[in-house]
């Protein structure tokens, strides 16, 4: 169904959208195990490149993603997860979306376009 041989180290990109609004919440990577877990549970699982392990979205924050629809591209090497985002945010920085910055008109800096909806220090207590 998906061609994990195409992805570097067996990883394929997963674009995550809010199912109701279409807002892009994040981009993550899946491997075959994350894919199987997502399909089996209906909850988004990813491969964490920084932790080098499977990651259930929301396992630390409680901000789980319920997968309501999956789209697969024509090459079978990218997916779109349309999710119901439980909790206030998808981004570990406390923002609703990981895409909370835009390039300024002069192309010289990134401008923050939204405020965080939670305090990561409180949620993750690292």
Coordinates of N, CA, C and O in Angstrom, one line a residue:
X1 N 0.8 -1.2 0.0 CA 0.0 0.0 0.0 C 0.9 1.3 0.0 O 0.7 2.1 -0.8
X2 N 1.8 1.4 1.0 CA 2.8 2.5 1.0 C 4.1 1.9 0.6 O 4.4 0.7 0.9
X3 N 5.0 2.7 -0.1 CA 6.3 2.2 -0.5 C 7.4 2.8 0.4 O 8.0 3.8 0.1
X4 N 7.6 2.1 1.5 CA 8.6 2.6 2.5 C 10.0 2.5 2.0 O 10.9 3.1 2.5
X5 N 10.2 1.7 0.9 CA 11.6 1.6 0.3 C 12.0 3.0 -0.3 O 13.2 3.2 -0.5
X6 N 11.0 3.8 -0.7 CA 11.4 5.1 -1.3 C 11.9 6.1 -0.3 O 12.6 7.1 -0.6
X7 N 11.6 6.0 1.0 CA 11.9 6.9 2.0 C 13.3 6.6 2.6 O 13.7 5.5 2.7
X8 N 14.1 7.7 2.8 CA 15.4 7.5 3.5 C 15.2 6.9 4.8 O 14.4 7.3 5.6
X9 N 15.9 5.8 5.1 CA 15.8 5.0 6.3 C 14.4 4.5 6.5 O 13.9 4.3 7.6
X10 N 13.6 4.3 5.4 CA 12.3 3.7 5.5 C 11.2 4.7 6.1 O 10.2 4.3 6.5
X11 N 11.6 6.0 6.1 CA 10.6 7.0 6.6 C 9.9 7.7 5.5 O 10.5 8.2 4.5
X12 N 8.6 7.9 5.6 CA 7.8 8.7 4.7 C 7.2 9.9 5.4 O 6.9 9.8 6.6
X13 N 7.1 11.0 4.7 CA 6.4 12.2 5.3 C 4.9 12.0 5.5 O 4.2 11.4 4.7
X14 N 4.4 12.5 6.6 CA 3.0 12.5 6.9 C 2.6 14.0 7.2 O 3.1 14.6 8.2
X15 N 1.8 14.5 6.3 CA 1.3 15.9 6.5 C 0.0 15.7 7.3 O -0.8 14.9 7.0
X16 N -0.1 16.5 8.3 CA -1.2 16.4 9.3 C -2.1 17.7 9.2 O -1.6 18.8 9.4
X17 N -3.4 17.4 8.9 CA -4.3 18.5 8.7 C -5.5 18.4 9.7 O -5.9 17.2 10.0
X18 N -6.0 19.5 10.2 CA -7.2 19.4 10.9 C -8.3 19.0 10.0 O -8.5 19.6 8.9
X19 N -9.1 18.0 10.4 CA -10.1 17.5 9.5 C -11.2 18.5 9.2 O -11.8 18.5 8.1
X20 N -11.6 19.3 10.1 CA -12.7 20.3 10.0 C -12.3 21.5 9.2 O -13.0 21.9 8.2
X21 N -11.1 22.1 9.5 CA -10.7 23.4 8.9 C -9.8 23.2 7.7 O -9.6 24.1 6.9
X22 N -9.1 22.1 7.6 CA -8.0 21.9 6.6 C -6.7 22.5 7.0 O -5.8 22.4 6.2
X23 N -6.6 23.2 8.1 CA -5.4 23.8 8.6 C -4.3 22.7 8.7 O -4.5 21.7 9.2
X24 N -3.1 23.1 8.2 CA -2.0 22.2 8.3 C -1.4 22.4 9.7 O -1.0 23.4 10.1
X25 N -1.4 21.3 10.5 CA -1.0 21.3 11.8 C 0.5 21.0 12.0 O 1.2 21.6 12.8
X26 N 1.0 20.0 11.2 CA 2.4 19.6 11.4 C 2.8 18.7 10.2 O 2.0 18.3 9.4
X27 N 4.1 18.4 10.2 CA 4.6 17.4 9.3 C 5.5 16.5 10.2 O 6.3 17.0 11.0
X28 N 5.3 15.2 10.0 CA 6.1 14.3 10.8 C 6.5 13.1 9.8 O 6.2 13.2 8.6
X29 N 7.1 12.1 10.3 CA 7.5 11.0 9.5 C 7.0 9.7 10.1 O 6.8 9.6 11.3
X30 N 6.6 8.8 9.2 CA 6.2 7.5 9.6 C 7.1 6.4 9.0 O 7.6 6.6 8.0
X31 N 7.2 5.3 9.8 CA 7.8 4.1 9.2 C 6.7 3.0 9.2 O 5.6 3.3 9.5
X32 N 7.1 1.8 8.8 CA 6.1 0.8 8.7 C 5.4 0.5 10.0 O 4.1 0.3 10.1
X33 N 6.1 0.5 11.1 CA 5.5 0.2 12.4 C 4.5 1.3 12.8 O 3.4 1.1 13.3
X34 N 4.9 2.6 12.6 CA 4.1 3.7 13.0 C 2.8 3.6 12.1 O 1.7 3.9 12.6
X35 N 3.0 3.3 10.8 CA 1.8 3.2 9.9 C 0.8 2.1 10.4 O -0.4 2.3 10.5
X36 N 1.4 0.9 10.8 CA 0.5 -0.2 11.3 C -0.2 0.2 12.5 O -1.4 -0.1 12.7
X37 N 0.5 0.9 13.5 CA -0.1 1.3 14.7 C -1.2 2.3 14.5 O -2.3 2.3 15.1
X38 N -1.0 3.2 13.6 CA -2.0 4.3 13.3 C -3.2 3.7 12.7 O -4.3 4.0 13.1
X39 N -3.0 2.8 11.7 CA -4.2 2.1 11.1 C -4.9 1.2 12.1 O -6.2 1.2 12.2
X40 N -4.2 0.5 13.0 CA -4.8 -0.4 13.9 C -5.6 0.4 15.1 O -6.6 -0.1 15.5
X41 N -5.0 1.5 15.5 CA -5.6 2.2 16.7 C -6.5 3.4 16.3 O -7.3 3.8 17.2
X42 N -6.3 4.0 15.1 CA -7.0 5.2 14.8 C -6.3 6.4 15.4 O -6.9 7.5 15.3
X43 N -5.2 6.3 16.1 CA -4.5 7.4 16.7 C -3.2 7.5 16.0 O -2.5 6.5 15.7
X44 N -2.8 8.8 15.7 CA -1.6 9.0 15.0 C -0.3 8.6 15.7 O -0.1 9.0 16.9
X45 N 0.5 7.8 15.1 CA 1.8 7.3 15.6 C 2.8 7.8 14.5 O 2.6 7.7 13.3
X46 N 4.0 8.2 15.0 CA 5.0 8.7 14.1 C 6.4 8.1 14.5 O 6.5 7.5 15.6
X47 N 7.4 8.3 13.7 CA 8.7 7.9 14.1 C 9.4 9.2 14.5 O 9.5 10.2 13.7
X48 N 9.9 9.2 15.7 CA 10.6 10.4 16.2 C 12.1 10.3 15.8 O 12.8 9.4 16.3
X49 N 12.5 11.2 14.9 CA 13.9 11.1 14.5 C 14.9 11.6 15.6 O 16.0 11.1 15.7
X50 N 14.4 12.5 16.5 CA 15.3 12.9 17.6 C 15.4 11.9 18.7 O 16.5 11.7 19.3
X51 N 14.4 11.2 18.9 CA 14.4 10.1 20.0 C 14.7 8.8 19.5 O 14.9 7.8 20.2
X52 N 14.6 8.6 18.1 CA 14.9 7.3 17.5 C 13.9 6.2 18.0 O 14.4 5.1 18.3
X53 N 12.6 6.6 18.0 CA 11.6 5.6 18.4 C 10.2 6.0 18.0 O 10.0 7.1 17.6
X54 N 9.3 5.0 18.0 CA 7.9 5.3 17.7 C 7.4 6.2 18.8 O 7.7 6.2 19.9
X55 N 6.5 7.1 18.3 CA 5.9 8.1 19.1 C 4.4 8.2 18.9 O 4.0 8.4 17.7
X56 N 3.6 8.0 19.9 CA 2.2 8.2 19.8 C 2.0 9.7 20.1 O 2.3 10.2 21.2
X57 N 1.4 10.4 19.1 CA 1.2 11.8 19.3 C 0.3 12.0 20.5 O -0.8 11.4 20.6
X58 N 0.8 12.8 21.4 CA 0.0 13.2 22.6 C 0.4 12.3 23.8 O -0.2 12.5 24.9
X59 N 1.4 11.4 23.7 CA 1.7 10.5 24.8 C 2.2 11.3 26.0 O 2.0 10.9 27.1
X60 N 2.9 12.4 25.8 CA 3.4 13.3 26.9 C 2.4 14.4 27.2 O 2.2 14.7 28.3
X61 N 1.8 15.0 26.2 CA 1.0 16.2 26.3 C -0.5 15.9 26.5 O -1.2 16.8 27.0
X62 N -0.9 14.8 26.1 CA -2.3 14.5 26.1 C -3.1 15.0 24.9 O -4.2 14.8 24.7
X63 N -2.3 15.7 24.0 CA -2.9 16.3 22.8 C -2.9 15.2 21.6 O -2.1 15.4 20.7
X64 N -3.7 14.2 21.8 CA -3.8 13.1 20.8 C -4.4 13.5 19.5 O -5.3 14.4 19.5
X65 N -4.0 12.8 18.5 CA -4.6 13.1 17.2 C -5.4 11.8 16.8 O -4.8 10.7 16.6
X66 N -6.7 11.9 16.6 CA -7.6 10.9 16.1 C -7.6 11.0 14.6 O -8.1 12.0 14.1
X67 N -7.2 10.0 13.9 CA -7.1 10.0 12.5 C -8.5 9.7 11.9 O -9.0 8.6 12.1
X68 N -9.0 10.6 11.2 CA -10.4 10.5 10.6 C -10.4 10.1 9.1 O -11.3 9.6 8.6
X69 N -9.3 10.4 8.5 CA -9.1 10.1 7.0 C -7.7 10.0 6.7 O -6.9 10.8 7.3
X70 N -7.3 9.1 5.8 CA -5.9 9.1 5.3 C -5.9 9.2 3.8 O -6.7 8.5 3.1
X71 N -5.1 10.1 3.3 CA -4.9 10.2 1.9 C -3.5 9.8 1.5 O -2.6 10.0 2.3
X72 N -3.3 9.1 0.4 CA -2.0 8.6 0.0 C -1.7 9.2 -1.4 O -2.6 9.2 -2.3
X73 N -0.5 9.7 -1.6 CA -0.2 10.4 -2.9 C 0.0 9.3 -4.0 O 0.0 8.1 -3.7
X74 N 0.1 9.8 -5.2 CA 0.2 9.0 -6.4 C 1.4 8.0 -6.4 O 1.4 7.0 -7.0
X75 N 2.5 8.4 -5.7 CA 3.7 7.6 -5.7 C 3.7 6.7 -4.5 O 4.7 5.9 -4.3
X76 N 2.7 6.7 -3.6 CA 2.6 5.9 -2.4 C 3.8 6.1 -1.5 O 4.2 5.2 -0.8
X77 N 4.3 7.4 -1.5 CA 5.4 7.7 -0.6 C 5.2 8.9 0.3 O 6.1 9.4 0.9
X78 N 4.0 9.4 0.4 CA 3.6 10.5 1.3 C 2.1 10.3 1.7 O 1.3 9.9 0.8
X79 N 1.8 10.6 2.9 CA 0.4 10.5 3.4 C 0.0 11.9 3.9 O 0.8 12.7 4.4
X80 N -1.4 12.0 3.9 CA -2.0 13.1 4.6 C -2.9 12.5 5.6 O -3.8 11.7 5.3
X81 N -2.7 12.8 6.9 CA -3.6 12.4 8.0 C -4.5 13.6 8.2 O -4.1 14.6 8.6
X82 N -5.8 13.4 8.1 CA -6.8 14.3 8.5 C -7.3 13.9 9.8 O -7.8 12.8 10.0
X83 N -7.0 14.8 10.8 CA -7.2 14.4 12.2 C -8.2 15.3 13.0 O -8.4 16.4 12.6
X84 N -8.7 14.7 14.0 CA -9.4 15.5 15.1 C -8.3 15.7 16.1 O -7.8 14.7 16.8
X85 N -7.9 16.9 16.3 CA -6.8 17.2 17.3 C -7.5 17.4 18.7 O -8.2 18.3 18.9
X86 N -7.2 16.5 19.6 CA -7.6 16.6 20.9 C -6.6 17.4 21.7 O -5.4 17.2 21.6
X87 N -7.1 18.2 22.6 CA -6.3 19.2 23.3 C -6.1 20.4 22.4 O -6.6 20.5 21.3
X88 N -5.4 21.4 22.9 CA -5.3 22.7 22.3 C -4.4 22.8 21.2 O -4.5 23.7 20.3
X89 N -3.4 21.9 21.1 CA -2.3 22.2 20.1 C -1.7 20.9 19.5 O -1.7 19.9 20.2
X90 N -1.1 21.1 18.4 CA -0.3 20.0 17.8 C 1.2 20.2 18.0 O 1.9 19.2 17.9
X91 N 1.6 21.4 18.2 CA 3.0 21.7 18.2 C 3.6 21.7 19.7 O 3.0 22.2 20.6
X92 N 4.8 21.1 19.8 CA 5.4 21.0 21.1 C 5.8 22.3 21.7 O 6.1 22.4 22.9
X93 N 5.8 23.4 20.9 CA 6.1 24.7 21.4 C 4.9 25.4 22.1 O 5.0 26.5 22.6
X94 N 3.7 24.7 22.0 CA 2.5 25.3 22.6 C 1.6 25.9 21.6 O 0.5 26.4 22.0
X95 N 2.0 26.0 20.4 CA 1.2 26.6 19.3 C 0.2 25.6 18.7 O 0.5 24.4 18.7
X96 N -0.9 26.0 18.3 CA -1.9 25.1 17.7 C -1.3 24.3 16.5 O -1.4 23.1 16.3
X97 N -0.6 25.0 15.6 CA 0.1 24.5 14.5 C 1.6 24.7 14.6 O 2.0 25.7 15.1
X98 N 2.3 23.8 14.0 CA 3.8 24.0 13.9 C 4.2 25.1 13.0 O 5.3 25.6 13.0
X99 N 3.2 25.5 12.1 CA 3.5 26.5 11.1 C 2.9 27.9 11.6 O 2.1 28.5 11.0
X100 N 3.5 28.4 12.7 CA 3.0 29.6 13.4 C 3.9 30.8 13.0 O 3.7 31.9 13.6
X101 N 4.8 30.6 12.1 CA 5.7 31.7 11.6 C 5.6 31.9 10.1 O 5.4 30.9 9.4
X102 N 5.7 33.1 9.7 CA 5.8 33.3 8.2 C 7.0 34.2 7.9 O 7.5 35.0 8.8
X103 N 7.4 34.1 6.7 CA 8.5 34.9 6.2 C 8.1 36.4 6.0 O 7.0 36.6 5.5
X104 N 8.8 37.3 6.6 CA 8.5 38.7 6.5 C 8.5 39.2 5.0 O 9.1 38.5 4.1
X105 N 7.8 40.3 4.7 CA 7.7 40.8 3.4 C 9.1 41.0 2.7 O 9.2 40.9 1.5
X106 N 10.0 41.5 3.5 CA 11.4 41.7 3.0 C 12.2 40.4 2.9 O 13.4 40.5 2.5
X107 N 11.7 39.3 3.4 CA 12.4 38.0 3.3 C 13.6 37.9 4.2 O 14.4 37.0 4.0
X108 N 13.6 38.7 5.3 CA 14.8 38.7 6.1 C 14.6 38.1 7.5 O 15.5 37.8 8.2
X109 N 13.3 37.9 7.9 CA 13.1 37.3 9.2 C 11.8 36.5 9.2 O 10.9 36.6 8.3
X110 N 11.6 35.8 10.3 CA 10.3 35.0 10.5 C 9.5 35.8 11.5 O 10.0 36.2 12.6
X111 N 8.2 36.0 11.2 CA 7.3 36.7 12.1 C 6.4 35.7 12.7 O 5.8 34.8 12.0
X112 N 6.2 35.8 14.0 CA 5.3 34.9 14.7 C 3.8 35.4 14.4 O 3.6 36.6 14.6
X113 N 3.0 34.5 14.0 CA 1.6 34.9 13.6 C 0.5 34.5 14.5 O -0.6 34.8 14.4
X114 N 0.9 33.7 15.6 CA -0.1 33.3 16.6 C 0.6 33.1 17.9 O 1.8 32.8 18.0
X115 N -0.2 33.2 18.9 CA 0.3 33.0 20.3 C 0.2 31.5 20.7 O -0.7 30.8 20.2
X116 N 1.0 31.1 21.6 CA 0.9 29.7 22.1 C -0.4 29.5 22.8 O -0.9 30.5 23.4
X117 N -0.9 28.3 22.8 CA -2.2 28.0 23.5 C -1.9 27.2 24.8 O -2.9 27.0 25.6
X118 N -0.7 26.8 25.0 CA -0.3 26.2 26.3 C 1.2 26.5 26.6 O 1.9 26.8 25.7
X119 N 1.6 26.3 27.8 CA 2.9 26.5 28.2 C 3.7 25.2 28.2 O 3.4 24.3 29.0
X120 N 4.6 25.0 27.3 CA 5.3 23.7 27.2 C 6.0 23.3 28.4 O 6.1 22.1 28.8
X121 N 6.6 24.3 29.2 CA 7.3 24.0 30.4 C 6.3 23.3 31.4 O 6.7 22.4 32.2
X122 N 5.1 23.7 31.4 CA 4.1 23.1 32.3 C 3.7 21.7 31.8 O 3.5 20.8 32.6
X123 N 3.4 21.6 30.5 CA 2.9 20.3 30.0 C 4.0 19.2 30.0 O 3.7 18.1 30.4
X124 N 5.2 19.6 29.6 CA 6.3 18.6 29.5 C 7.1 18.4 30.8 O 7.8 17.4 30.9
X125 N 7.1 19.4 31.6 CA 7.9 19.4 32.9 C 9.2 18.7 32.8 O 9.6 17.8 33.5
X126 N 10.0 19.3 31.8 CA 11.4 18.7 31.6 C 12.4 19.4 32.5 O 12.4 20.5 32.8

